[in-house]
Amino acid sequence: MSQAATALPPFDGRAFINGQRCWAQAGARFDNISPVHGQVLCEVARGDGADIDLAVQAARRAFTDKRWCGLAPAARKRVLIRWADLVLAHAPELALLETLDMGKPIQYATQVDVNSTANCIRWYGEAIDKVYDEIAPTPAHALALITREPMGVVGVIVPWNYPMIMAAWKIAPALACGNAVVLKPSEKSPLTALRLAELAMEAGLPAGVLNVVPGFGTEAGTPLALHMDVDCIGFTGSTRVGKQIHVMAGQSNLKRAWTELGGKSPFIVMDDCPDLERAVQTAVGSIFFNQGESCNAPSRLLLHHHIKDAFVERALQLLPQYQPADPLHPETVMGAIVDRSQLDTVLGYIEKGRQEGATLLAGGQVARVDSGGFYVQPAIFDGVGPHMAIAREEIFGPVLSVMAFNDVQEAVHLANDHVYGLQASIWTRDINCAHGVARALRAGTVHVNQYDEDDITVPFGGYKQSGVGRDKSLHAFDKYTELKTTWIRIDSPV
Ligand code: NAD
C-alpha cells in the first residue's frame, strides 16, 4: 500500500440503521477499492434485502411516531442548518473520503462537492418554514384546504459520480418535508453517505429518520425499489436501471418513482459566437470536469463548419491542462476513473469510435499505470457521425465527440435527434437565434453563451429518457409530498 494510504485513519464501512453503525445481518462484506491507487480502503457492509427491511422498519417507526415529521418546520430547519454547518466543519475529512472513494481531484471535492452538499442541506432547511399551503377559491359554504404532507418512507438510490451531492439533492428536501429516508449509496462510493448520516444525528436528527444501507444494486437497491412499505423512490443513475426502477415501483406498491438519468448534452456553437475563446475554454472545461463523469457533460460538440477547424485547434492546445494526475495533489484537475470496469467501458468506446471511422485527434491512452489506479488521457474525436456509438451513447468518461453542421436547422436537428434531453447549450450573438434555439431544444436546461452556471435555486432534470421529475429548487418538494384536499362545511350563522 502506498505511503498516503497507510497514513490514513481506518475507514468505517458499516451500515447506519436506526442511529447505529452495524454490519450486514448476514455478515457479508465487500472490499472498497480506491481508484486513486487501486488499494483496498476498507471493508464495507454488503447489505441485502434483510438489511433494507430493517432500515425500512426503522424509518417507518420514526415516521409513524412523528419524532421528526411532528416537529414544527422551524425546528426541522434548525437541525438541517446545524447539519450543514457540521458538513462544512468536516470539509477536509469528507473531501478526502470522496476523493479516495471515487477518484475526483481533492480541490473539487472540497470546493464543489462539500460546499454544494452543505449549501443544499442549508437551503432546504431554510426553505421549509417559508412555504405555505393553499386555500381553494370555493363557494362560501365550504372551505377547501390544499395541504402538502410528507409521503412517509422515501427510498433513495444514488450513483458514484457526485456521491454526496446526488444524495443531498434528494435527502435534504425529503427530510425537510418530514419524511424518513433509507439511502442506498453506490457500491463504488459508499463512505461519504455513511458519514453524512452520522453528522445528521450529531446535528439532532432523531435516530431512524435517516438510514444508510450500502451494497450492490441488485442485492440492496432492488429490495428497496420493490419494498411494499416504501412510499417513494428517488433514483439517480443510468437510464437502463432507471427504467427498471419504474417497473419495480409498478410491480410492488405503485410507490412514486422519480428518476434522474443519463445524458449526451449538445454544445452548439454558431459562426457568430460572441467569444470563441470563452466557448472553447467552457466546452473543454465542462466535458473534462469530473473526468467526464457528469450526467450533464457536454459530450457532443456541434460546431458550425465555418469555425470548426479553428475551434478544434484551440481545444487541442488546451488539452495538456487536463492530463490525469494524482487526485490528492491540490492542483490536479483531472483525477482517476471510478474503477477498472468504468475505465474499460471508456476505452471500449474510444476503440469503437476509431472502428466506426471517427478521427481520434488526441488522447485516449491509459495513463499513470504505475500508480495502480485507473486513469485515461482525455480524448477528442473529430468527424463523428450522428449514428456512431460515440454520438449516441453515454460514455461517462473524458471523451469529446465533435460534429460539424451547416446551418441552425441542422444543428437543432442533430441536437434533438437523441434519446436524451438533459442539458444543451447554444452560443450565438443573435438574440433571435438564441431564443428560438433555446425554445426548440428538447432539454431540461438550456444554456445561452455559457455552460457552467448552476444554482440550488433552479430545477435540474431532463426531458425524454434523461428521467422523470426534477431535483433542486422548491420544485423538489413536489416529489416528496402528497397533496391533500380537506373540505370543511361552513354553516355560517351570520
Ligand atoms: P447505475 O444505474 O449503474 O447505478 C446507480 C445506482 O443504482 C447505484 O447505487 C447502483 O448500485 C444502483 N443499482 C444498480 N442496479 C440496480 C438495480 N437493478 N436495482 C436497484 N438499484 C440498482 O449508474 P452509475 O453507473 O452508478 O451512475 C452513472 C449514471 O448516473 C450515468 O448514466 C449518469 O448520467 C447518471 N447520473 C444522472 C444524473 C442526473 O441528475 N440526471 C446525475 C448523476 C448521474
PDB file of N, CA and C in Angstrom, residues 12-28 45-62 67 153 180-185 193-198 201 205-215 220 224 227:
ATOM      1  N   ASP A  12     -14.748   3.535   8.164  1.00  0.00           N
ATOM      2  CA  ASP A  12     -15.841   2.726   8.705  1.00  0.00           C
ATOM      3  C   ASP A  12     -16.849   2.444   7.589  1.00  0.00           C
ATOM      4  N   GLY A  13     -16.912   1.201   7.150  1.00  0.00           N
ATOM      5  CA  GLY A  13     -17.813   0.833   6.062  1.00  0.00           C
ATOM      6  C   GLY A  13     -19.086   0.160   6.548  1.00  0.00           C
ATOM      7  N   ARG A  14     -19.357   0.262   7.850  1.00  0.00           N
ATOM      8  CA  ARG A  14     -20.590  -0.363   8.353  1.00  0.00           C
ATOM      9  C   ARG A  14     -21.816   0.454   7.956  1.00  0.00           C
ATOM     10  N   ALA A  15     -22.944  -0.233   7.855  1.00  0.00           N
ATOM     11  CA  ALA A  15     -24.210   0.447   7.547  1.00  0.00           C
ATOM     12  C   ALA A  15     -24.596   1.365   8.706  1.00  0.00           C
ATOM     13  N   PHE A  16     -25.609   2.195   8.474  1.00  0.00           N
ATOM     14  CA  PHE A  16     -26.107   3.101   9.516  1.00  0.00           C
ATOM     15  C   PHE A  16     -27.626   2.935   9.571  1.00  0.00           C
ATOM     16  N   ILE A  17     -28.070   2.163  10.558  1.00  0.00           N
ATOM     17  CA  ILE A  17     -29.501   1.843  10.640  1.00  0.00           C
ATOM     18  C   ILE A  17     -30.008   2.164  12.037  1.00  0.00           C
ATOM     19  N   ASN A  18     -31.096   2.901  12.086  1.00  0.00           N
ATOM     20  CA  ASN A  18     -31.710   3.294  13.362  1.00  0.00           C
ATOM     21  C   ASN A  18     -30.719   3.981  14.297  1.00  0.00           C
ATOM     22  N   GLY A  19     -29.859   4.789  13.723  1.00  0.00           N
ATOM     23  CA  GLY A  19     -28.919   5.559  14.530  1.00  0.00           C
ATOM     24  C   GLY A  19     -27.682   4.805  14.966  1.00  0.00           C
ATOM     25  N   GLN A  20     -27.502   3.583  14.492  1.00  0.00           N
ATOM     26  CA  GLN A  20     -26.354   2.767  14.914  1.00  0.00           C
ATOM     27  C   GLN A  20     -25.563   2.300  13.694  1.00  0.00           C
ATOM     28  N   ARG A  21     -24.241   2.241  13.853  1.00  0.00           N
ATOM     29  CA  ARG A  21     -23.415   1.577  12.848  1.00  0.00           C
ATOM     30  C   ARG A  21     -23.572   0.072  13.025  1.00  0.00           C
ATOM     31  N   CYS A  22     -23.692  -0.674  11.928  1.00  0.00           N
ATOM     32  CA  CYS A  22     -23.815  -2.135  12.054  1.00  0.00           C
ATOM     33  C   CYS A  22     -23.346  -2.803  10.765  1.00  0.00           C
ATOM     34  N   TRP A  23     -22.883  -4.022  10.907  1.00  0.00           N
ATOM     35  CA  TRP A  23     -22.561  -4.828   9.733  1.00  0.00           C
ATOM     36  C   TRP A  23     -23.849  -5.399   9.169  1.00  0.00           C
ATOM     37  N   ALA A  24     -23.786  -5.900   7.942  1.00  0.00           N
ATOM     38  CA  ALA A  24     -24.960  -6.551   7.344  1.00  0.00           C
ATOM     39  C   ALA A  24     -25.361  -7.735   8.214  1.00  0.00           C
ATOM     40  N   GLN A  25     -26.658  -8.010   8.290  1.00  0.00           N
ATOM     41  CA  GLN A  25     -27.115  -9.087   9.176  1.00  0.00           C
ATOM     42  C   GLN A  25     -26.527 -10.434   8.788  1.00  0.00           C
ATOM     43  N   ALA A  26     -26.376 -10.676   7.499  1.00  0.00           N
ATOM     44  CA  ALA A  26     -25.797 -11.950   7.061  1.00  0.00           C
ATOM     45  C   ALA A  26     -24.271 -11.950   7.193  1.00  0.00           C
ATOM     46  N   GLY A  27     -23.703 -10.812   7.565  1.00  0.00           N
ATOM     47  CA  GLY A  27     -22.257 -10.729   7.779  1.00  0.00           C
ATOM     48  C   GLY A  27     -21.448 -10.491   6.519  1.00  0.00           C
ATOM     49  N   ALA A  28     -22.109 -10.357   5.370  1.00  0.00           N
ATOM     50  CA  ALA A  28     -21.356 -10.200   4.115  1.00  0.00           C
ATOM     51  C   ALA A  28     -20.693  -8.821   4.049  1.00  0.00           C
ATOM     52  N   ALA A  45     -20.073  -3.005   4.560  1.00  0.00           N
ATOM     53  CA  ALA A  45     -21.205  -3.916   4.770  1.00  0.00           C
ATOM     54  C   ALA A  45     -21.912  -4.161   3.443  1.00  0.00           C
ATOM     55  N   ARG A  46     -22.122  -5.437   3.127  1.00  0.00           N
ATOM     56  CA  ARG A  46     -22.771  -5.789   1.855  1.00  0.00           C
ATOM     57  C   ARG A  46     -24.255  -6.035   2.144  1.00  0.00           C
ATOM     58  N   GLY A  47     -25.008  -4.944   2.166  1.00  0.00           N
ATOM     59  CA  GLY A  47     -26.421  -5.018   2.550  1.00  0.00           C
ATOM     60  C   GLY A  47     -27.232  -5.827   1.553  1.00  0.00           C
ATOM     61  N   ASP A  48     -28.273  -6.475   2.062  1.00  0.00           N
ATOM     62  CA  ASP A  48     -29.205  -7.180   1.179  1.00  0.00           C
ATOM     63  C   ASP A  48     -30.635  -6.887   1.639  1.00  0.00           C
ATOM     64  N   GLY A  49     -31.575  -7.704   1.182  1.00  0.00           N
ATOM     65  CA  GLY A  49     -32.985  -7.440   1.474  1.00  0.00           C
ATOM     66  C   GLY A  49     -33.287  -7.376   2.963  1.00  0.00           C
ATOM     67  N   ALA A  50     -32.592  -8.182   3.756  1.00  0.00           N
ATOM     68  CA  ALA A  50     -32.849  -8.186   5.199  1.00  0.00           C
ATOM     69  C   ALA A  50     -32.430  -6.855   5.826  1.00  0.00           C
ATOM     70  N   ASP A  51     -31.314  -6.324   5.388  1.00  0.00           N
ATOM     71  CA  ASP A  51     -30.845  -5.036   5.929  1.00  0.00           C
ATOM     72  C   ASP A  51     -31.742  -3.888   5.464  1.00  0.00           C
ATOM     73  N   ILE A  52     -32.160  -3.967   4.196  1.00  0.00           N
ATOM     74  CA  ILE A  52     -33.094  -2.949   3.692  1.00  0.00           C
ATOM     75  C   ILE A  52     -34.376  -3.003   4.523  1.00  0.00           C
ATOM     76  N   ASP A  53     -34.838  -4.208   4.800  1.00  0.00           N
ATOM     77  CA  ASP A  53     -36.082  -4.346   5.561  1.00  0.00           C
ATOM     78  C   ASP A  53     -35.932  -3.753   6.969  1.00  0.00           C
ATOM     79  N   LEU A  54     -34.792  -4.031   7.582  1.00  0.00           N
ATOM     80  CA  LEU A  54     -34.539  -3.474   8.922  1.00  0.00           C
ATOM     81  C   LEU A  54     -34.543  -1.945   8.882  1.00  0.00           C
ATOM     82  N   ALA A  55     -33.898  -1.402   7.860  1.00  0.00           N
ATOM     83  CA  ALA A  55     -33.814   0.062   7.731  1.00  0.00           C
ATOM     84  C   ALA A  55     -35.193   0.659   7.443  1.00  0.00           C
ATOM     85  N   VAL A  56     -35.967  -0.027   6.590  1.00  0.00           N
ATOM     86  CA  VAL A  56     -37.311   0.487   6.279  1.00  0.00           C
ATOM     87  C   VAL A  56     -38.190   0.436   7.536  1.00  0.00           C
ATOM     88  N   GLN A  57     -38.051  -0.630   8.314  1.00  0.00           N
ATOM     89  CA  GLN A  57     -38.834  -0.708   9.564  1.00  0.00           C
ATOM     90  C   GLN A  57     -38.464   0.437  10.510  1.00  0.00           C
ATOM     91  N   ALA A  58     -37.164   0.703  10.615  1.00  0.00           N
ATOM     92  CA  ALA A  58     -36.717   1.801  11.493  1.00  0.00           C
ATOM     93  C   ALA A  58     -37.274   3.127  10.991  1.00  0.00           C
ATOM     94  N   ALA A  59     -37.226   3.313   9.670  1.00  0.00           N
ATOM     95  CA  ALA A  59     -37.743   4.563   9.090  1.00  0.00           C
ATOM     96  C   ALA A  59     -39.249   4.657   9.311  1.00  0.00           C
ATOM     97  N   ARG A  60     -39.950   3.541   9.129  1.00  0.00           N
ATOM     98  CA  ARG A  60     -41.410   3.570   9.310  1.00  0.00           C
ATOM     99  C   ARG A  60     -41.773   3.924  10.755  1.00  0.00           C
ATOM    100  N   ARG A  61     -41.062   3.317  11.714  1.00  0.00           N
ATOM    101  CA  ARG A  61     -41.343   3.655  13.133  1.00  0.00           C
ATOM    102  C   ARG A  61     -41.104   5.141  13.372  1.00  0.00           C
ATOM    103  N   ALA A  62     -39.990   5.641  12.823  1.00  0.00           N
ATOM    104  CA  ALA A  62     -39.651   7.054  13.036  1.00  0.00           C
ATOM    105  C   ALA A  62     -40.706   7.964  12.433  1.00  0.00           C
ATOM    106  N   ARG A  67     -41.560  11.508  15.413  1.00  0.00           N
ATOM    107  CA  ARG A  67     -40.400  12.110  16.103  1.00  0.00           C
ATOM    108  C   ARG A  67     -39.747  13.199  15.242  1.00  0.00           C
ATOM    109  N   VAL A 153     -42.036   6.964   4.060  1.00  0.00           N
ATOM    110  CA  VAL A 153     -40.670   6.437   3.936  1.00  0.00           C
ATOM    111  C   VAL A 153     -40.214   6.621   2.483  1.00  0.00           C
ATOM    112  N   ALA A 180     -39.079  10.118   6.432  1.00  0.00           N
ATOM    113  CA  ALA A 180     -37.941   9.318   6.896  1.00  0.00           C
ATOM    114  C   ALA A 180     -37.322   8.673   5.654  1.00  0.00           C
ATOM    115  N   VAL A 181     -36.010   8.449   5.685  1.00  0.00           N
ATOM    116  CA  VAL A 181     -35.281   8.086   4.463  1.00  0.00           C
ATOM    117  C   VAL A 181     -34.434   6.827   4.666  1.00  0.00           C
ATOM    118  N   VAL A 182     -34.412   5.988   3.649  1.00  0.00           N
ATOM    119  CA  VAL A 182     -33.429   4.900   3.555  1.00  0.00           C
ATOM    120  C   VAL A 182     -32.607   5.157   2.291  1.00  0.00           C
ATOM    121  N   LEU A 183     -31.325   5.392   2.470  1.00  0.00           N
ATOM    122  CA  LEU A 183     -30.440   5.735   1.361  1.00  0.00           C
ATOM    123  C   LEU A 183     -29.530   4.561   1.034  1.00  0.00           C
ATOM    124  N   LYS A 184     -29.489   4.207  -0.268  1.00  0.00           N
ATOM    125  CA  LYS A 184     -28.500   3.224  -0.718  1.00  0.00           C
ATOM    126  C   LYS A 184     -27.499   3.927  -1.632  1.00  0.00           C
ATOM    127  N   PRO A 185     -26.291   4.169  -1.122  1.00  0.00           N
ATOM    128  CA  PRO A 185     -25.276   4.786  -1.979  1.00  0.00           C
ATOM    129  C   PRO A 185     -24.732   3.770  -2.979  1.00  0.00           C
ATOM    130  N   ALA A 193     -21.639   8.990   2.265  1.00  0.00           N
ATOM    131  CA  ALA A 193     -23.055   8.900   2.659  1.00  0.00           C
ATOM    132  C   ALA A 193     -23.166   8.445   4.111  1.00  0.00           C
ATOM    133  N   LEU A 194     -22.316   7.502   4.477  1.00  0.00           N
ATOM    134  CA  LEU A 194     -22.347   6.987   5.855  1.00  0.00           C
ATOM    135  C   LEU A 194     -21.941   8.073   6.846  1.00  0.00           C
ATOM    136  N   ARG A 195     -20.935   8.845   6.493  1.00  0.00           N
ATOM    137  CA  ARG A 195     -20.503   9.942   7.399  1.00  0.00           C
ATOM    138  C   ARG A 195     -21.562  11.043   7.454  1.00  0.00           C
ATOM    139  N   LEU A 196     -22.206  11.325   6.319  1.00  0.00           N
ATOM    140  CA  LEU A 196     -23.257  12.346   6.327  1.00  0.00           C
ATOM    141  C   LEU A 196     -24.361  11.966   7.308  1.00  0.00           C
ATOM    142  N   ALA A 197     -24.713  10.680   7.342  1.00  0.00           N
ATOM    143  CA  ALA A 197     -25.786  10.244   8.252  1.00  0.00           C
ATOM    144  C   ALA A 197     -25.355  10.415   9.708  1.00  0.00           C
ATOM    145  N   GLU A 198     -24.087  10.094  10.010  1.00  0.00           N
ATOM    146  CA  GLU A 198     -23.609  10.294  11.388  1.00  0.00           C
ATOM    147  C   GLU A 198     -23.656  11.769  11.771  1.00  0.00           C
ATOM    148  N   MET A 201     -27.130  12.967  12.622  1.00  0.00           N
ATOM    149  CA  MET A 201     -27.558  12.647  14.003  1.00  0.00           C
ATOM    150  C   MET A 201     -26.901  13.571  15.009  1.00  0.00           C
ATOM    151  N   LEU A 205     -30.781  15.149  14.252  1.00  0.00           N
ATOM    152  CA  LEU A 205     -31.790  14.345  13.546  1.00  0.00           C
ATOM    153  C   LEU A 205     -32.063  13.092  14.380  1.00  0.00           C
ATOM    154  N   PRO A 206     -33.322  12.808  14.710  1.00  0.00           N
ATOM    155  CA  PRO A 206     -33.593  11.645  15.559  1.00  0.00           C
ATOM    156  C   PRO A 206     -33.188  10.328  14.883  1.00  0.00           C
ATOM    157  N   ALA A 207     -32.835   9.338  15.705  1.00  0.00           N
ATOM    158  CA  ALA A 207     -32.453   8.024  15.183  1.00  0.00           C
ATOM    159  C   ALA A 207     -33.579   7.457  14.331  1.00  0.00           C
ATOM    160  N   GLY A 208     -33.199   6.766  13.269  1.00  0.00           N
ATOM    161  CA  GLY A 208     -34.186   6.100  12.415  1.00  0.00           C
ATOM    162  C   GLY A 208     -34.719   6.969  11.291  1.00  0.00           C
ATOM    163  N   VAL A 209     -34.493   8.274  11.366  1.00  0.00           N
ATOM    164  CA  VAL A 209     -35.042   9.172  10.329  1.00  0.00           C
ATOM    165  C   VAL A 209     -34.201   9.110   9.056  1.00  0.00           C
ATOM    166  N   LEU A 210     -32.899   8.891   9.204  1.00  0.00           N
ATOM    167  CA  LEU A 210     -32.035   8.725   8.028  1.00  0.00           C
ATOM    168  C   LEU A 210     -31.190   7.464   8.223  1.00  0.00           C
ATOM    169  N   ASN A 211     -31.400   6.503   7.349  1.00  0.00           N
ATOM    170  CA  ASN A 211     -30.685   5.227   7.424  1.00  0.00           C
ATOM    171  C   ASN A 211     -29.915   5.034   6.123  1.00  0.00           C
ATOM    172  N   VAL A 212     -28.718   4.448   6.234  1.00  0.00           N
ATOM    173  CA  VAL A 212     -27.906   4.237   5.033  1.00  0.00           C
ATOM    174  C   VAL A 212     -27.500   2.768   4.963  1.00  0.00           C
ATOM    175  N   VAL A 213     -27.871   2.116   3.869  1.00  0.00           N
ATOM    176  CA  VAL A 213     -27.532   0.696   3.679  1.00  0.00           C
ATOM    177  C   VAL A 213     -26.659   0.582   2.435  1.00  0.00           C
ATOM    178  N   PRO A 214     -25.344   0.375   2.613  1.00  0.00           N
ATOM    179  CA  PRO A 214     -24.500   0.190   1.429  1.00  0.00           C
ATOM    180  C   PRO A 214     -24.706  -1.200   0.846  1.00  0.00           C
ATOM    181  N   GLY A 215     -24.342  -1.353  -0.416  1.00  0.00           N
ATOM    182  CA  GLY A 215     -24.473  -2.665  -1.047  1.00  0.00           C
ATOM    183  C   GLY A 215     -24.610  -2.508  -2.545  1.00  0.00           C
ATOM    184  N   ALA A 220     -29.139  -4.794  -2.820  1.00  0.00           N
ATOM    185  CA  ALA A 220     -29.734  -3.853  -1.855  1.00  0.00           C
ATOM    186  C   ALA A 220     -30.658  -2.843  -2.538  1.00  0.00           C
ATOM    187  N   LEU A 224     -35.026  -2.383  -2.111  1.00  0.00           N
ATOM    188  CA  LEU A 224     -35.550  -1.069  -1.703  1.00  0.00           C
ATOM    189  C   LEU A 224     -36.623  -0.607  -2.699  1.00  0.00           C
ATOM    190  N   HIS A 227     -39.772  -2.658  -2.212  1.00  0.00           N
ATOM    191  CA  HIS A 227     -40.320  -2.806  -0.855  1.00  0.00           C
ATOM    192  C   HIS A 227     -41.755  -2.286  -0.776  1.00  0.00           C
TER     193      HIS A 227
END
